[in-house]
mmCIF file of C-alpha atoms in Angstrom:
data_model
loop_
_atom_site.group_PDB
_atom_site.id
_atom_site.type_symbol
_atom_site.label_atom_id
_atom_site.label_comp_id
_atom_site.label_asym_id
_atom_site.label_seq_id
_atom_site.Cartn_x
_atom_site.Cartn_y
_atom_site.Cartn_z
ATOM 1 C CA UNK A 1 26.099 15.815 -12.024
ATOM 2 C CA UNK A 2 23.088 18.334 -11.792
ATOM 3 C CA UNK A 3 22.911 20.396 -9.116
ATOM 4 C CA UNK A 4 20.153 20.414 -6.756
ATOM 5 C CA UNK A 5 18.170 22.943 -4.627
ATOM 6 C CA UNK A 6 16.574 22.098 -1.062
ATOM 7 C CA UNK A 7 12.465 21.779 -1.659
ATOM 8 C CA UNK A 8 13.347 21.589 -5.272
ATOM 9 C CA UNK A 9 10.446 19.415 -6.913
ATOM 10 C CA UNK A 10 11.483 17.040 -9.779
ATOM 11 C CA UNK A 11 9.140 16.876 -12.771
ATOM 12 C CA UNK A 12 5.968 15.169 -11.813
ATOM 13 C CA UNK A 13 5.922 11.770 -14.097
ATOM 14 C CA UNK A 14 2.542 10.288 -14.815
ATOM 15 C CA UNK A 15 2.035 6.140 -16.233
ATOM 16 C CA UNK A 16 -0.371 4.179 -17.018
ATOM 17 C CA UNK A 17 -0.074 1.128 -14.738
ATOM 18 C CA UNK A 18 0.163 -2.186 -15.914
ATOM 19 C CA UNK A 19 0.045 -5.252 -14.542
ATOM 20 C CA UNK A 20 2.010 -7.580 -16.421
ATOM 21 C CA UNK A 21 1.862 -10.666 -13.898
ATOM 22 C CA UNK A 22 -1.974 -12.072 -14.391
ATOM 23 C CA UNK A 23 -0.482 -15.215 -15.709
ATOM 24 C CA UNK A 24 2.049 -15.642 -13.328
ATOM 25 C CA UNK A 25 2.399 -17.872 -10.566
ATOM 26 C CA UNK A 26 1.514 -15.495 -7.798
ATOM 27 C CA UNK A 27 -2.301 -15.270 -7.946
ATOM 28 C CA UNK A 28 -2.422 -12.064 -5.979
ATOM 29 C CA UNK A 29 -2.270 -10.750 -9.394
ATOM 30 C CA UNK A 30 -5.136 -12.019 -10.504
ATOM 31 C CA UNK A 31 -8.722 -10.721 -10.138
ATOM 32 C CA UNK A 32 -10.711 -13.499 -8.621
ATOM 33 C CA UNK A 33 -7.855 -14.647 -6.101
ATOM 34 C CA UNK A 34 -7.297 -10.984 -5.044
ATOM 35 C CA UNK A 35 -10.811 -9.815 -4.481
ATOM 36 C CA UNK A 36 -10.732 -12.924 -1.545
ATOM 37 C CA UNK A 37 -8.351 -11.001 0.034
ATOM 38 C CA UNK A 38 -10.686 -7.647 0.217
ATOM 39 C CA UNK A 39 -8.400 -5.914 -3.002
ATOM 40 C CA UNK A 40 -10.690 -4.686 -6.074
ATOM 41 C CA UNK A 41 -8.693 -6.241 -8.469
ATOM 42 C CA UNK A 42 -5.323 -8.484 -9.252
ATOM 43 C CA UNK A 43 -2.497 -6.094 -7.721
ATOM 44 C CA UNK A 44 0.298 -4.485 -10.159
ATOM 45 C CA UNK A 45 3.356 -5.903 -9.065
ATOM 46 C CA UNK A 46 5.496 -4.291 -6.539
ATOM 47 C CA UNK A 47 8.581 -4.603 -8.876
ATOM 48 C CA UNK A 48 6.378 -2.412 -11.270
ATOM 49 C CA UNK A 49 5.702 0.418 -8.381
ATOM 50 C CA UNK A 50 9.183 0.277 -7.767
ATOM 51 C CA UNK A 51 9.876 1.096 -11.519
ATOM 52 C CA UNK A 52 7.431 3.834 -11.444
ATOM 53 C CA UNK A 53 9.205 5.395 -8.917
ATOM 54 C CA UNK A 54 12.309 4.945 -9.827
ATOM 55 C CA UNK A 55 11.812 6.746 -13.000
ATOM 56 C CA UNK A 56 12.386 10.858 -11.804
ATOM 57 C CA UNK A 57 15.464 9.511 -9.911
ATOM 58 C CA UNK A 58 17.093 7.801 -13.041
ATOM 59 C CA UNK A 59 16.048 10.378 -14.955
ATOM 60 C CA UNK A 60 17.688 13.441 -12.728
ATOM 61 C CA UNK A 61 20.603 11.571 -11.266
ATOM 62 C CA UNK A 62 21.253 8.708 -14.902
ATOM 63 C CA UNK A 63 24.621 6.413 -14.691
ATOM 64 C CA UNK A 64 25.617 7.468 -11.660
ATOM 65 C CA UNK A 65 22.969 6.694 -9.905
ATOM 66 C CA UNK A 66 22.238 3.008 -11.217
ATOM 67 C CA UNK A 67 25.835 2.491 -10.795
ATOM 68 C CA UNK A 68 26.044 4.525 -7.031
ATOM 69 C CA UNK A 69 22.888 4.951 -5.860
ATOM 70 C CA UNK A 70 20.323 3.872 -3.414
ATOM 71 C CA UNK A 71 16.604 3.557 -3.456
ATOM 72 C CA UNK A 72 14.210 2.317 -0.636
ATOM 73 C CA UNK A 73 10.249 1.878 -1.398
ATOM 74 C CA UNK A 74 7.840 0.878 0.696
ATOM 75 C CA UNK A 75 4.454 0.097 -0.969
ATOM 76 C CA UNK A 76 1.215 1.373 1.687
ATOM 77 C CA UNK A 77 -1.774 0.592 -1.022
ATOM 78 C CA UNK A 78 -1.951 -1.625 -4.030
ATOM 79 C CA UNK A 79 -1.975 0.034 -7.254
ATOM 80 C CA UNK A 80 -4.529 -1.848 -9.833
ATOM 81 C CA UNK A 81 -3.952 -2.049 -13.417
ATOM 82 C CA UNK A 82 -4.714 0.934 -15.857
ATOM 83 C CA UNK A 83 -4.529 3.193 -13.456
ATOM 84 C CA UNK A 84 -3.141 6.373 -14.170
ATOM 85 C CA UNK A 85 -0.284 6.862 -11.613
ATOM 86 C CA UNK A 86 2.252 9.840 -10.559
ATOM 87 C CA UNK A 87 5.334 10.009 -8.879
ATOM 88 C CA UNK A 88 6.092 12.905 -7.081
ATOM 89 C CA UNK A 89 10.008 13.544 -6.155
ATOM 90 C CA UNK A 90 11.546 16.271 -3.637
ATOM 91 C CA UNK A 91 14.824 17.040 -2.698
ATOM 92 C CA UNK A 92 15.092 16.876 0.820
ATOM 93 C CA UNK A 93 18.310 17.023 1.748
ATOM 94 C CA UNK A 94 21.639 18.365 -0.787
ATOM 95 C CA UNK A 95 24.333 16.792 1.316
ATOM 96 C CA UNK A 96 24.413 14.241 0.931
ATOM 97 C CA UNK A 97 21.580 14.201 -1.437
ATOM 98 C CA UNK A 98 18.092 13.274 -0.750
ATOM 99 C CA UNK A 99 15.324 12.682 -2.384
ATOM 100 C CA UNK A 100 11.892 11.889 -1.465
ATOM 101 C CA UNK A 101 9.263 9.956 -3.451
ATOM 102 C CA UNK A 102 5.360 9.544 -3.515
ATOM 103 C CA UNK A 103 3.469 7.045 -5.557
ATOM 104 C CA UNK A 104 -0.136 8.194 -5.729
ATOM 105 C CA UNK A 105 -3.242 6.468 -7.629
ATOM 106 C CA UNK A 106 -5.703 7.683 -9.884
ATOM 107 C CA UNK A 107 -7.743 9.149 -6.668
ATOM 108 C CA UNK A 108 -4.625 10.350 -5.421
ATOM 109 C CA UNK A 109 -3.947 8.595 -2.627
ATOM 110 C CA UNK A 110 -0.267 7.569 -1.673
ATOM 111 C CA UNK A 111 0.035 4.920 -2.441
ATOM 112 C CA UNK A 112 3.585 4.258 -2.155
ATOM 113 C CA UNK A 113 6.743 6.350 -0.339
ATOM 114 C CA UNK A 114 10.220 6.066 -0.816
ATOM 115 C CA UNK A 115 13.760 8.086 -0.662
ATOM 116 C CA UNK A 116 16.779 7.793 -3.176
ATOM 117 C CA UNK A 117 20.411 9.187 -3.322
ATOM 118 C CA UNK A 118 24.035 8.542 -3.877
ATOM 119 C CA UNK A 119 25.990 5.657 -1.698
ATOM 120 C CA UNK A 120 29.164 7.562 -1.338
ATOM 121 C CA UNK A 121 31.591 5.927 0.402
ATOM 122 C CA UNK A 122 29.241 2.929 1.170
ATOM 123 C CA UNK A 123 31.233 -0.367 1.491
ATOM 124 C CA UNK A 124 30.227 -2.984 -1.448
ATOM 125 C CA UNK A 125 28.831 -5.853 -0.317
ATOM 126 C CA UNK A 126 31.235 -9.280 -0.185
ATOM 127 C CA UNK A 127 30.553 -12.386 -1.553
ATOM 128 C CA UNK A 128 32.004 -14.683 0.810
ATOM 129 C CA UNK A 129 29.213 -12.969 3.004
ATOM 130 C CA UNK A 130 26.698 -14.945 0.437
ATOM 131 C CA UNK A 131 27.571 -18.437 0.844
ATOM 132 C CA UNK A 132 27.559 -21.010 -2.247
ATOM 133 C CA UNK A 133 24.566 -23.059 -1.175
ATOM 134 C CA UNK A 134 22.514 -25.316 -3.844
ATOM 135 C CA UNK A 135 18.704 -24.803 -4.234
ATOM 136 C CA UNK A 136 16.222 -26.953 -1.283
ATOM 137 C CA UNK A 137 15.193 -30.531 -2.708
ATOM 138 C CA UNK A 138 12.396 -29.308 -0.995
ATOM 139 C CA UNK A 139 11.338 -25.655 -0.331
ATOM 140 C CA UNK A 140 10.420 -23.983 2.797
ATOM 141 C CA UNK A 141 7.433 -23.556 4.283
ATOM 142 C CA UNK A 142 5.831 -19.657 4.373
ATOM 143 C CA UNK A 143 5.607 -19.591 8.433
ATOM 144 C CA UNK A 144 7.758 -17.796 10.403
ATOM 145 C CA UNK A 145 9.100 -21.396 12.118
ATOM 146 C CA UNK A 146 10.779 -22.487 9.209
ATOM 147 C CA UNK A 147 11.946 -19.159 8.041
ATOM 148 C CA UNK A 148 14.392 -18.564 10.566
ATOM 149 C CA UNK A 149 17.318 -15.758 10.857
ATOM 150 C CA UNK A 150 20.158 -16.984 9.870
ATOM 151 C CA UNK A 151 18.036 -19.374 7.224
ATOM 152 C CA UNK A 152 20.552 -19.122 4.017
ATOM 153 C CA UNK A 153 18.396 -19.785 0.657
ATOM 154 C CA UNK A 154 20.043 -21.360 -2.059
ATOM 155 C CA UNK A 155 21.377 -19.669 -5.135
ATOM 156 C CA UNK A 156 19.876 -18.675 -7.960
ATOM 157 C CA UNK A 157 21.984 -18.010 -11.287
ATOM 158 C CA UNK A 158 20.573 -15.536 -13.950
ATOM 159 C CA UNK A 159 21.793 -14.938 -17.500
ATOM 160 C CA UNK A 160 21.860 -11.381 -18.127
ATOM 161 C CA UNK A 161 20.501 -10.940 -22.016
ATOM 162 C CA UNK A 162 20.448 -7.447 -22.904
ATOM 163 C CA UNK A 163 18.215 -7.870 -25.607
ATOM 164 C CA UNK A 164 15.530 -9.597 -23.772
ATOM 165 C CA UNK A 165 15.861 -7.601 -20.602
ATOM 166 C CA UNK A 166 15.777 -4.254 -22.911
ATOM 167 C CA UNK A 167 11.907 -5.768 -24.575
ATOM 168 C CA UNK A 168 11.123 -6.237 -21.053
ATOM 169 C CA UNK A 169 12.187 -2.456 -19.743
ATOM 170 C CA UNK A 170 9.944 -1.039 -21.908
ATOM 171 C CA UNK A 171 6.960 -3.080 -21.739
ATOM 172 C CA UNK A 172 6.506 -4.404 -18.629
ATOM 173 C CA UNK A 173 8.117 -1.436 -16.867
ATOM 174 C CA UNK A 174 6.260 0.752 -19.461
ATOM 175 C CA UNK A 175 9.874 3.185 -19.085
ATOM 176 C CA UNK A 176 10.252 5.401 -21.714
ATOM 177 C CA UNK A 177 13.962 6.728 -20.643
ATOM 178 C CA UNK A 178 16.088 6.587 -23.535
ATOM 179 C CA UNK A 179 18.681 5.032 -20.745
ATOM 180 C CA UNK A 180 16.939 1.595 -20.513
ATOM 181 C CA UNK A 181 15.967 1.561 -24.416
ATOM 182 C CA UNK A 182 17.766 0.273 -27.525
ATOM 183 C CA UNK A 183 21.134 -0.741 -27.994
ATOM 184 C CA UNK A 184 23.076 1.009 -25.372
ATOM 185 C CA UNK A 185 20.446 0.104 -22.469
ATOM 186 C CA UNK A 186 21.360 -0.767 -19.162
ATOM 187 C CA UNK A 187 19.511 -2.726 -16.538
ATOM 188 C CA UNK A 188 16.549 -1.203 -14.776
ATOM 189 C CA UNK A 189 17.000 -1.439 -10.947
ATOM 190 C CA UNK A 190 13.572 -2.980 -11.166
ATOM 191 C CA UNK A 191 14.804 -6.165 -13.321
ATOM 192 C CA UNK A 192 17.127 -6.897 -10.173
ATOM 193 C CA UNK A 193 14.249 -7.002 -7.748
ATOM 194 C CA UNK A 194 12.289 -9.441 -9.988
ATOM 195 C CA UNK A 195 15.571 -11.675 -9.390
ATOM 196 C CA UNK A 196 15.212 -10.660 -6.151
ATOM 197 C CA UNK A 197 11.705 -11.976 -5.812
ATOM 198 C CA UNK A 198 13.123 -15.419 -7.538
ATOM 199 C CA UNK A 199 15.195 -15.810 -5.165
ATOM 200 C CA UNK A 200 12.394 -16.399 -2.943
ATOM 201 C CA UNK A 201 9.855 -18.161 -5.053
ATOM 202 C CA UNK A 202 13.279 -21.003 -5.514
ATOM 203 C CA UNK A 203 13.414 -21.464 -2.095
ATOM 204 C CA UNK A 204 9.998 -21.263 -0.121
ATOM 205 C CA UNK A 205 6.824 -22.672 -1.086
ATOM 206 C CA UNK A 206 4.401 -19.398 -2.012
ATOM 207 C CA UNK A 207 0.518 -19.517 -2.336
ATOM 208 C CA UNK A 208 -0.407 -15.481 -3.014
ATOM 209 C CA UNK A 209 2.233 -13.353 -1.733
ATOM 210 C CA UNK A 210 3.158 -9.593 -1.791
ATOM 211 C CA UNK A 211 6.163 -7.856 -1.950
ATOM 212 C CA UNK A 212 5.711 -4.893 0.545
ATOM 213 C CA UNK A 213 9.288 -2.955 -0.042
ATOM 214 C CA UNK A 214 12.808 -2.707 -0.768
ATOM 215 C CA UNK A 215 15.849 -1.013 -0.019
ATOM 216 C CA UNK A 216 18.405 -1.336 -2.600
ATOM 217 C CA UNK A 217 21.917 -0.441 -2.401
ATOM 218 C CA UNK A 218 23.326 0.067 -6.187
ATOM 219 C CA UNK A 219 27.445 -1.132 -6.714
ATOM 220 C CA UNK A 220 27.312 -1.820 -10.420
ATOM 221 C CA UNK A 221 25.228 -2.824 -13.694
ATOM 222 C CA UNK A 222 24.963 -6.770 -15.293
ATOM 223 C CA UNK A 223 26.375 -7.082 -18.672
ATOM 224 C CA UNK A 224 24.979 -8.301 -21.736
ATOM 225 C CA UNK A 225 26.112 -11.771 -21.430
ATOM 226 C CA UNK A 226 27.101 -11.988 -18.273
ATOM 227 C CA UNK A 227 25.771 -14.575 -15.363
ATOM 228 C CA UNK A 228 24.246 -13.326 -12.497
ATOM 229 C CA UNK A 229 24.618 -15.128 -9.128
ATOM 230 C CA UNK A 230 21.491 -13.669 -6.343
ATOM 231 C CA UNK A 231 21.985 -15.374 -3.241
ATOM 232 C CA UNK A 232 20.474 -14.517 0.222
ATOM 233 C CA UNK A 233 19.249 -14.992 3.721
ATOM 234 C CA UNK A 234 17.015 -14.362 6.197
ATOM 235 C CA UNK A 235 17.330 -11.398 8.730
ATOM 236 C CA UNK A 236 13.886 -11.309 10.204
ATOM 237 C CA UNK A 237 10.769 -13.249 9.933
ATOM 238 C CA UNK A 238 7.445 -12.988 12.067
ATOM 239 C CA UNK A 239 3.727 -13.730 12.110
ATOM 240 C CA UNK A 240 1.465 -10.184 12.212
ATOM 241 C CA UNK A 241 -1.797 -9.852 12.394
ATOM 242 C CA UNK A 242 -2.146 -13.142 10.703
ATOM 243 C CA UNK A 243 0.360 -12.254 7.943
ATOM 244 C CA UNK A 244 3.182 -14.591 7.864
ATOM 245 C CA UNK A 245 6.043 -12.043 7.507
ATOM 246 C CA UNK A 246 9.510 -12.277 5.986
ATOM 247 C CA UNK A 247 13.390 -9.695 5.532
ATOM 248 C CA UNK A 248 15.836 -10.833 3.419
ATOM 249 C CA UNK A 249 19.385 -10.009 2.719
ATOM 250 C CA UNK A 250 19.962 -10.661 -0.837
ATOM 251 C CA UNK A 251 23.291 -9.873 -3.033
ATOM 252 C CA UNK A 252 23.678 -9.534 -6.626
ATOM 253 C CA UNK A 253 27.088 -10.715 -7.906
ATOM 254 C CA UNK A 254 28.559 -10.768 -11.310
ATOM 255 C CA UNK A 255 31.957 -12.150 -12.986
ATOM 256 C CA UNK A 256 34.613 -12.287 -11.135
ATOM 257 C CA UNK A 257 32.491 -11.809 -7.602
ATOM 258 C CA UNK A 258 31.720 -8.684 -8.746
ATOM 259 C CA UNK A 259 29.277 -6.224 -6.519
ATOM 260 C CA UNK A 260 26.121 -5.627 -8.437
ATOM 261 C CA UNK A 261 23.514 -4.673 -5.549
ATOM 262 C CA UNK A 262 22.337 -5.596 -2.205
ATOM 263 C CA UNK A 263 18.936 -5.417 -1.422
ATOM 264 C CA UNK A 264 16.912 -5.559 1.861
ATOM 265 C CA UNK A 265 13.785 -7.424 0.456
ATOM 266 C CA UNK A 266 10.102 -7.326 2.505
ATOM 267 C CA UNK A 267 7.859 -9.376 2.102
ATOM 268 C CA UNK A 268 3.677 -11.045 2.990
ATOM 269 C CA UNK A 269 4.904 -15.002 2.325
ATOM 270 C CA UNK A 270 1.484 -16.346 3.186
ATOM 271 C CA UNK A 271 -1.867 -13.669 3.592
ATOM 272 C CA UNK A 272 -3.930 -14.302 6.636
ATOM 273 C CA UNK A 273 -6.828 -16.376 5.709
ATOM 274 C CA UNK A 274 -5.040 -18.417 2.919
#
């Protein structure tokens, strides 16, 4: 692995935002639903932000970092499509590693802050921690009442198509590392935090919604082929000035119960005023 300096500054690495969601279901992506809400446009997706950022860490730290690594974002201001972003990325601390991470916009305002480094000796999460539990005949309200702690969602089960999920790297995520392209990609950390995110639009009923931050906690990569089980609960939920707020605990499993990630997932369920 490369070695690192204290106050060492990773190259700088500059994007084009794009916001790939203005025909999903989540309408805070969209122009005229977002401007309602006092943003000046449909916001990028927080799973793109996260991608952004993630890019000088996968770059410095590759495999063993996607396979042993942790990342924690938390997004301050929305980012707004064609934007040209940079991610800035110091070492902090060399052991154990640390490495701090600024997402600024096109003004060059932070916009988003994070840290990554290496789990070490960090215990991979259990599945029987995750109970089996099918998907709600009918799904949760976003209020802070029915989204107890303790509140287990129901399961969702990907398919893990490298083929698909390679197209998707490189145009969504708009990654260029040679890692996540052609025939020996792996899986961006960014393509689990989507199934994060599906995890909640399966089991709670969502108007617009934004995904404020993650910390993820890397044990292993999906295959191509293989099916993905995300499960997940609730560790905090409360109502803030007028946001309905929501944590969750989510693991990634593979074949055989096999570790994948764990993330801590935040999240706006329901915006004041909708």
């Amino acid at each position: 692995m490369t070695t690192f300096v204290l106050n060492e500054a990773l190259p700088i690495y500059e994007v084009i935002a794009y916001n790939f969601a203005e025909q999903a279901n989540n309408k805070i992506h969209i122009s005229d639903v977002a401007t309602k809400f006092g943003f000046q446009g449909g916001l990028v997706p927080g799973v793109a932000d996260h991608a952004y950022m993630t890019h000088p860490i996968a770059e410095a730290l590759g495999r063993e970092w996607l396979n042993h690594g942790t990342m924690e974002t938390k997004f301050l201001k929305p980012i707004y499509h064609g934007e040209l972003v940079k991610v800035l990325a110091r070492v902090t601390s060399t052991d154990p590693l640390k490495i701090n991470i600024e997402l600024r916009n096109s003004e060059d305002t932070i916009c988003g802050v994070g840290s990554a480094g290496l789990c070490g000796e960090t215990a991979a999460p259990a599945i029987e921690d995750y109970p089996e539990v099918h998907l709600p005949e009918e799904k949760h309200e976003p209020v802070a009442e029915a989204l107890t702690v303790g509140l287990v969602f129901g399961n969702v089960l990907k398919e893990f198509v490298l083929e698909e999920i390679e197209q998707k790297q490189a145009t969504e995520f708009v990654e260029s590392l040679s890692i996540f392209r052609g025939q020996e990609a792996v899986c961006h950390p960014s393509i689990l935090l989507e199934y994060a995110n599906d995890i909640l639009i399966q089991n709670v009923t969502l108007g617009p919604w934004i995904h404020t931050g993650s910390r993820c906690l890397h044990y292993g990569l999906p295959v191509d082929g293989e099916t993905v089980s995300i499960r997940g609960k609730v560790v905090d939920s409360l109502t803030k000035n007028g946001h309905e707020m929501v944590t969750l605990d989510i693991g990634i499993f593979g074949l055989e119960d096999r570790s994948i990630q764990r993330i801590e997932h935040h999240a706006i369920v329901r915006l004041r005023g909708s």
